[in-house]
Tab-separated table of C-alpha atoms in Angstrom:
chain	number	residue	atom	x	y	z
M	1287	MET	CA	-3.053	27.689	9.915
M	1288	HIS	CA	-0.603	28.865	7.266
M	1289	ALA	CA	2.755	27.195	6.731
M	1290	PRO	CA	5.703	29.400	5.730
M	1291	ALA	CA	6.692	29.378	2.075
M	1292	GLN	CA	9.458	26.959	1.234
M	1293	GLY	CA	10.131	23.965	-1.036
M	1294	PRO	CA	7.855	20.974	-1.613
M	1295	ILE	CA	5.974	19.616	1.373
M	1296	PRO	CA	7.829	16.454	2.488
M	1297	GLY	CA	6.087	13.337	1.244
M	1298	ASP	CA	6.041	11.632	4.627
M	1299	LEU	CA	4.401	14.716	6.157
M	1300	LEU	CA	1.716	14.756	3.456
M	1301	LEU	CA	0.967	11.057	3.892
M	1302	LEU	CA	0.762	11.495	7.661
M	1303	ALA	CA	-1.600	14.441	7.250
M	1304	TYR	CA	-3.922	12.562	4.890
M	1305	ARG	CA	-3.945	9.537	7.196
M	1306	ASN	CA	-5.238	11.911	9.873
M	1307	GLY	CA	-7.883	13.576	7.723
M	1308	ILE	CA	-5.962	16.788	7.000
M	1309	PHE	CA	-4.933	18.205	3.620
M	1310	PRO	CA	-3.171	21.319	2.249
M	1311	MET	CA	-4.679	24.168	0.247
M	1312	ALA	CA	-3.559	27.595	-0.937
M	1313	ASP	CA	-5.407	30.885	-1.350
M	1314	ALA	CA	-4.327	31.316	-4.978
M	1315	ARG	CA	-2.189	29.804	-7.716
M	1316	ASP	CA	0.639	32.299	-7.144
M	1317	ASP	CA	0.393	32.329	-3.341
M	1318	PRO	CA	3.626	30.767	-2.007
M	1319	ASP	CA	2.004	29.678	1.272
M	1320	VAL	CA	-0.198	26.700	2.083
M	1321	PHE	CA	-2.590	26.127	4.953
M	1322	TRP	CA	-3.854	22.890	6.461
M	1323	VAL	CA	-7.551	22.057	6.324
M	1324	GLU	CA	-9.586	19.774	8.570
M	1325	PRO	CA	-13.223	20.257	7.502
M	1326	ARG	CA	-16.062	19.716	9.929
M	1327	ARG	CA	-17.983	17.948	7.157
M	1328	ARG	CA	-16.528	15.663	4.469
M	1329	ALA	CA	-17.888	14.439	1.163
M	1330	ILE	CA	-17.320	10.814	0.230
M	1331	ILE	CA	-18.693	8.556	-2.489
M	1332	PRO	CA	-19.610	5.116	-1.115
M	1333	LEU	CA	-18.140	2.798	-3.732
M	1334	ASP	CA	-21.281	0.674	-3.998
M	1335	GLU	CA	-23.531	3.727	-4.263
M	1336	PHE	CA	-21.905	5.603	-7.146
M	1337	HIS	CA	-24.729	6.941	-9.298
M	1338	CYS	CA	-24.010	5.972	-12.889
M	1339	SER	CA	-26.931	7.392	-14.848
M	1340	ARG	CA	-28.328	5.731	-17.934
M	1341	SER	CA	-26.790	8.433	-20.111
M	1342	LEU	CA	-23.372	7.972	-18.489
M	1343	ARG	CA	-23.567	4.209	-18.994
M	1344	LYS	CA	-24.241	4.870	-22.681
M	1345	VAL	CA	-21.147	7.080	-22.886
M	1346	LEU	CA	-19.081	4.360	-21.197
M	1347	ARG	CA	-20.370	1.634	-23.514
M	1348	ARG	CA	-19.771	3.782	-26.571
M	1349	GLY	CA	-16.136	4.301	-25.627
M	1350	ALA	CA	-16.357	8.038	-26.257
M	1351	PHE	CA	-12.966	8.498	-24.589
M	1352	THR	CA	-9.775	6.514	-24.305
M	1353	VAL	CA	-9.010	6.308	-20.587
M	1354	THR	CA	-5.504	5.834	-19.202
M	1355	ILE	CA	-3.925	5.825	-15.764
M	1356	ASP	CA	-0.794	7.746	-14.763
M	1357	ARG	CA	0.084	8.596	-18.352
M	1358	ALA	CA	-0.055	12.393	-17.988
M	1359	PHE	CA	-0.110	13.188	-14.278
M	1360	GLU	CA	1.501	16.630	-14.505
M	1361	GLU	CA	-0.734	17.645	-17.415
M	1362	VAL	CA	-3.838	16.633	-15.465
M	1363	LEU	CA	-2.727	18.513	-12.363
M	1364	GLN	CA	-1.941	21.638	-14.371
M	1365	ALA	CA	-5.314	21.439	-16.122
M	1366	CYS	CA	-7.025	21.169	-12.733
M	1367	ALA	CA	-5.120	24.254	-11.558
M	1368	ALA	CA	-5.853	26.307	-14.686
M	1369	PRO	CA	-8.423	29.157	-14.565
M	1370	ARG	CA	-12.011	28.153	-15.350
M	1371	PRO	CA	-15.027	30.270	-16.282
M	1372	ASP	CA	-17.044	28.953	-13.319
M	1373	HIS	CA	-14.256	29.342	-10.724
M	1374	GLU	CA	-12.730	32.551	-9.379
M	1375	GLY	CA	-9.351	30.942	-8.712
M	1376	THR	CA	-7.591	27.773	-7.675
M	1377	TRP	CA	-6.320	26.372	-4.392
M	1378	ILE	CA	-3.515	24.460	-6.180
M	1379	ASN	CA	-0.398	26.600	-5.914
M	1380	ARG	CA	3.065	25.798	-7.258
M	1381	ARG	CA	4.170	24.255	-3.980
M	1382	ILE	CA	1.225	21.852	-3.862
M	1383	GLU	CA	1.786	21.016	-7.535
M	1384	GLU	CA	5.463	20.244	-6.956
M	1385	SER	CA	4.667	18.218	-3.828
M	1386	PHE	CA	2.108	16.041	-5.612
M	1387	CYS	CA	4.375	15.507	-8.605
M	1388	THR	CA	6.949	14.149	-6.161
M	1389	LEU	CA	4.324	11.884	-4.576
M	1390	HIS	CA	3.417	10.672	-8.055
M	1391	ARG	CA	7.016	9.769	-8.828
M	1392	GLU	CA	7.092	7.871	-5.521
M	1393	GLY	CA	3.972	5.891	-6.500
M	1394	HIS	CA	1.481	7.499	-4.097
M	1395	ALA	CA	-0.381	10.025	-6.272
M	1396	HIS	CA	-2.262	8.945	-9.391
M	1397	SER	CA	-4.175	10.385	-12.310
M	1398	LEU	CA	-6.815	9.155	-14.709
M	1399	GLU	CA	-6.868	10.732	-18.143
M	1400	CYS	CA	-9.614	10.929	-20.779
M	1401	TRP	CA	-8.394	11.324	-24.353
M	1402	ARG	CA	-10.243	12.034	-27.582
M	1403	GLY	CA	-8.372	11.994	-30.840
M	1404	GLY	CA	-5.070	12.118	-28.979
M	1405	GLU	CA	-6.101	15.239	-27.031
M	1406	LEU	CA	-6.380	15.287	-23.244
M	1407	VAL	CA	-9.975	16.404	-22.602
M	1408	GLY	CA	-10.598	15.414	-18.993
M	1409	GLY	CA	-9.248	13.699	-15.934
M	1410	LEU	CA	-8.688	13.686	-12.215
M	1411	TYR	CA	-5.897	13.170	-9.734
M	1412	GLY	CA	-5.547	12.230	-6.097
M	1413	LEU	CA	-3.606	10.389	-3.438
M	1414	ALA	CA	-3.820	6.686	-2.576
M	1415	VAL	CA	-3.382	6.175	1.166
M	1416	ASP	CA	-3.738	2.543	2.280
M	1417	ARG	CA	-7.196	1.487	0.967
M	1418	ALA	CA	-8.437	5.076	0.648
M	1419	PHE	CA	-8.200	7.360	-2.360
M	1420	CYS	CA	-8.299	11.072	-1.623
M	1421	GLY	CA	-9.576	12.790	-4.738
M	1422	GLU	CA	-7.993	16.210	-5.149
M	1423	SER	CA	-9.460	17.738	-8.284
M	1424	MET	CA	-10.879	16.990	-11.724
M	1425	PHE	CA	-11.337	18.870	-14.970
M	1426	SER	CA	-13.295	18.515	-18.186
M	1427	ARG	CA	-12.890	20.044	-21.629
M	1428	ALA	CA	-15.536	17.805	-23.212
M	1429	ASP	CA	-19.016	16.792	-22.116
M	1430	ASP	CA	-18.968	13.905	-19.608
M	1431	ALA	CA	-15.163	13.564	-19.582
M	1432	SER	CA	-14.731	14.106	-15.836
M	1433	LYS	CA	-17.744	11.876	-15.115
M	1434	VAL	CA	-16.166	9.094	-17.164
M	1435	ALA	CA	-12.865	9.523	-15.306
M	1436	LEU	CA	-14.684	9.281	-11.971
M	1437	ALA	CA	-16.648	6.213	-13.087
M	1438	TRP	CA	-13.383	4.535	-14.066
M	1439	LEU	CA	-11.834	5.476	-10.722
M	1440	VAL	CA	-14.723	3.938	-8.780
M	1441	ALA	CA	-14.587	0.783	-10.913
M	1442	LEU	CA	-10.820	0.435	-10.424
M	1443	MET	CA	-11.090	1.043	-6.683
M	1444	ARG	CA	-13.752	-1.637	-6.330
M	1445	ARG	CA	-11.684	-4.073	-8.359
M	1446	ALA	CA	-8.524	-3.321	-6.362
M	1447	GLY	CA	-10.167	-3.677	-2.951
M	1448	PHE	CA	-10.193	-0.048	-1.867
M	1449	ALA	CA	-12.691	0.989	0.805
M	1450	LEU	CA	-12.990	4.792	0.827
M	1451	LEU	CA	-13.258	7.509	-1.823
M	1452	ASP	CA	-12.765	10.945	-0.276
M	1453	CYS	CA	-14.061	13.957	-2.205
M	1454	GLN	CA	-13.203	16.540	0.480
M	1455	PHE	CA	-16.020	19.085	-0.024
M	1456	MET	CA	-19.575	18.485	-1.220
M	1457	THR	CA	-20.734	20.077	-4.480
M	1458	PRO	CA	-24.008	19.671	-6.418
M	1459	HIS	CA	-22.042	17.873	-9.144
M	1460	LEU	CA	-20.637	15.314	-6.690
M	1461	ALA	CA	-24.036	14.899	-5.022
M	1462	SER	CA	-25.535	13.991	-8.407
M	1463	LEU	CA	-22.956	11.193	-8.661
M	1464	GLY	CA	-23.782	9.686	-5.282
M	1465	ALA	CA	-21.609	11.666	-2.873
M	1466	VAL	CA	-22.819	11.982	0.704
M	1467	GLU	CA	-21.699	14.291	3.484
M	1468	ILE	CA	-20.462	12.928	6.799
M	1469	SER	CA	-18.854	14.347	9.916
M	1470	GLN	CA	-15.089	14.613	10.184
M	1471	GLN	CA	-15.262	12.215	13.123
M	1472	ARG	CA	-17.036	9.602	11.003
M	1473	TYR	CA	-14.598	10.219	8.164
M	1474	CYS	CA	-11.607	9.563	10.419
M	1475	ALA	CA	-13.249	6.333	11.596
M	1476	LEU	CA	-13.634	5.234	7.964
M	1477	LEU	CA	-9.978	6.137	7.365
M	1478	ASP	CA	-9.002	3.835	10.224
M	1479	GLU	CA	-11.123	1.050	8.728
M	1480	ALA	CA	-9.344	1.566	5.396
M	1481	ARG	CA	-5.856	0.907	6.814
M	1482	GLY	CA	-3.800	-1.830	5.198
M	1483	GLU	CA	-2.895	-2.758	1.652
M	1484	PRO	CA	-5.497	-3.181	-1.129
M	1485	ARG	CA	-5.687	-6.431	-3.099
M	1486	MET	CA	-3.876	-4.749	-5.970
M	1487	SER	CA	-2.742	-1.317	-7.066
M	1488	LEU	CA	-4.923	0.908	-9.233
M	1489	ALA	CA	-2.553	0.294	-12.158
M	1490	GLU	CA	-2.904	-3.468	-11.672
M	1491	ALA	CA	-6.681	-3.081	-11.512
M	1492	TYR	CA	-6.530	-1.126	-14.782
M	1493	ASP	CA	-4.580	-3.926	-16.475
M	1494	SER	CA	-6.999	-6.491	-15.038
M	1495	LEU	CA	-9.956	-4.571	-16.447
M	1496	LEU	CA	-8.434	-4.404	-19.922
M	1497	GLU	CA	-7.636	-8.111	-19.774
M	1498	GLU	CA	-11.202	-8.958	-18.752
M	1499	ALA	CA	-12.643	-6.890	-21.587
M	1500	GLY	CA	-10.471	-8.669	-24.147
M	1501	PRO	CA	-10.734	-8.171	-27.900
M	1502	SER	CA	-14.459	-8.967	-28.069
M	1503	SER	CA	-15.626	-6.231	-25.690
M	1504	SER	CA	-14.342	-2.961	-24.230
M	1505	PRO	CA	-13.423	-1.827	-20.716
M	1506	GLY	CA	-16.146	0.806	-20.873
M	1507	LYS	CA	-18.765	-1.879	-21.469
M	1508	VAL	CA	-17.423	-3.921	-18.548
M	1509	ILE	CA	-17.605	-0.868	-16.286
M	1510	ALA	CA	-21.111	0.065	-17.434
M	1511	GLN	CA	-22.274	-3.493	-16.790
M	1512	SER	CA	-20.764	-3.489	-13.300
M	1513	PHE	CA	-22.726	-0.358	-12.405
M	1514	THR	CA	-25.911	-1.838	-13.865
M	1515	GLN	CA	-25.519	-4.758	-11.474
M	1516	THR	CA	-25.098	-2.530	-8.402
M	1517	SER	CA	-27.465	0.350	-9.243
């Protein structure tokens, strides 16, 4: 169902929709309208079943990228919405972009950024709803950058006490990282189980991770080790 073109989607309406397993999309970047989606099948990544390959653990340990949280939300969103060689178009129109930037300013939407030499080369963004994180999109301009961002997200969610990582639609790339497909009914049940506040925010989990790594190690090594223990 299409919604008529207008200003940003109200934040309380977006949060209510996500709490009920519904999210907005658009037909194209310049399409002023949005429509609401409730898929029959949902992709999620069980937090204890994220597949961190040996090669990805090496990239994490090596610290190939500097990873930050909420430092460049709008840049990440715009990069996710930009044309790509392997995609015909984007579902992120200006209205969705503006709506999520508002949610970010209100502390609900978050981004993870991967930097190399001061250049933004990868990242992801999504919406934190109770103890669930609804991943919206990711991008990569360097090998493994989006995988590193996702590995960091999973590690931060586990540390913060989150329970559900929603990936919306299954892709071969997500399947290779441990995503599984479930029914919408099962997804909504998991959403209900994820109600309530996490132990800490994702930003607090990020600070906790850096503190644990300390000067003698690196956060990437701590993350790689945590996946070694659960793989």
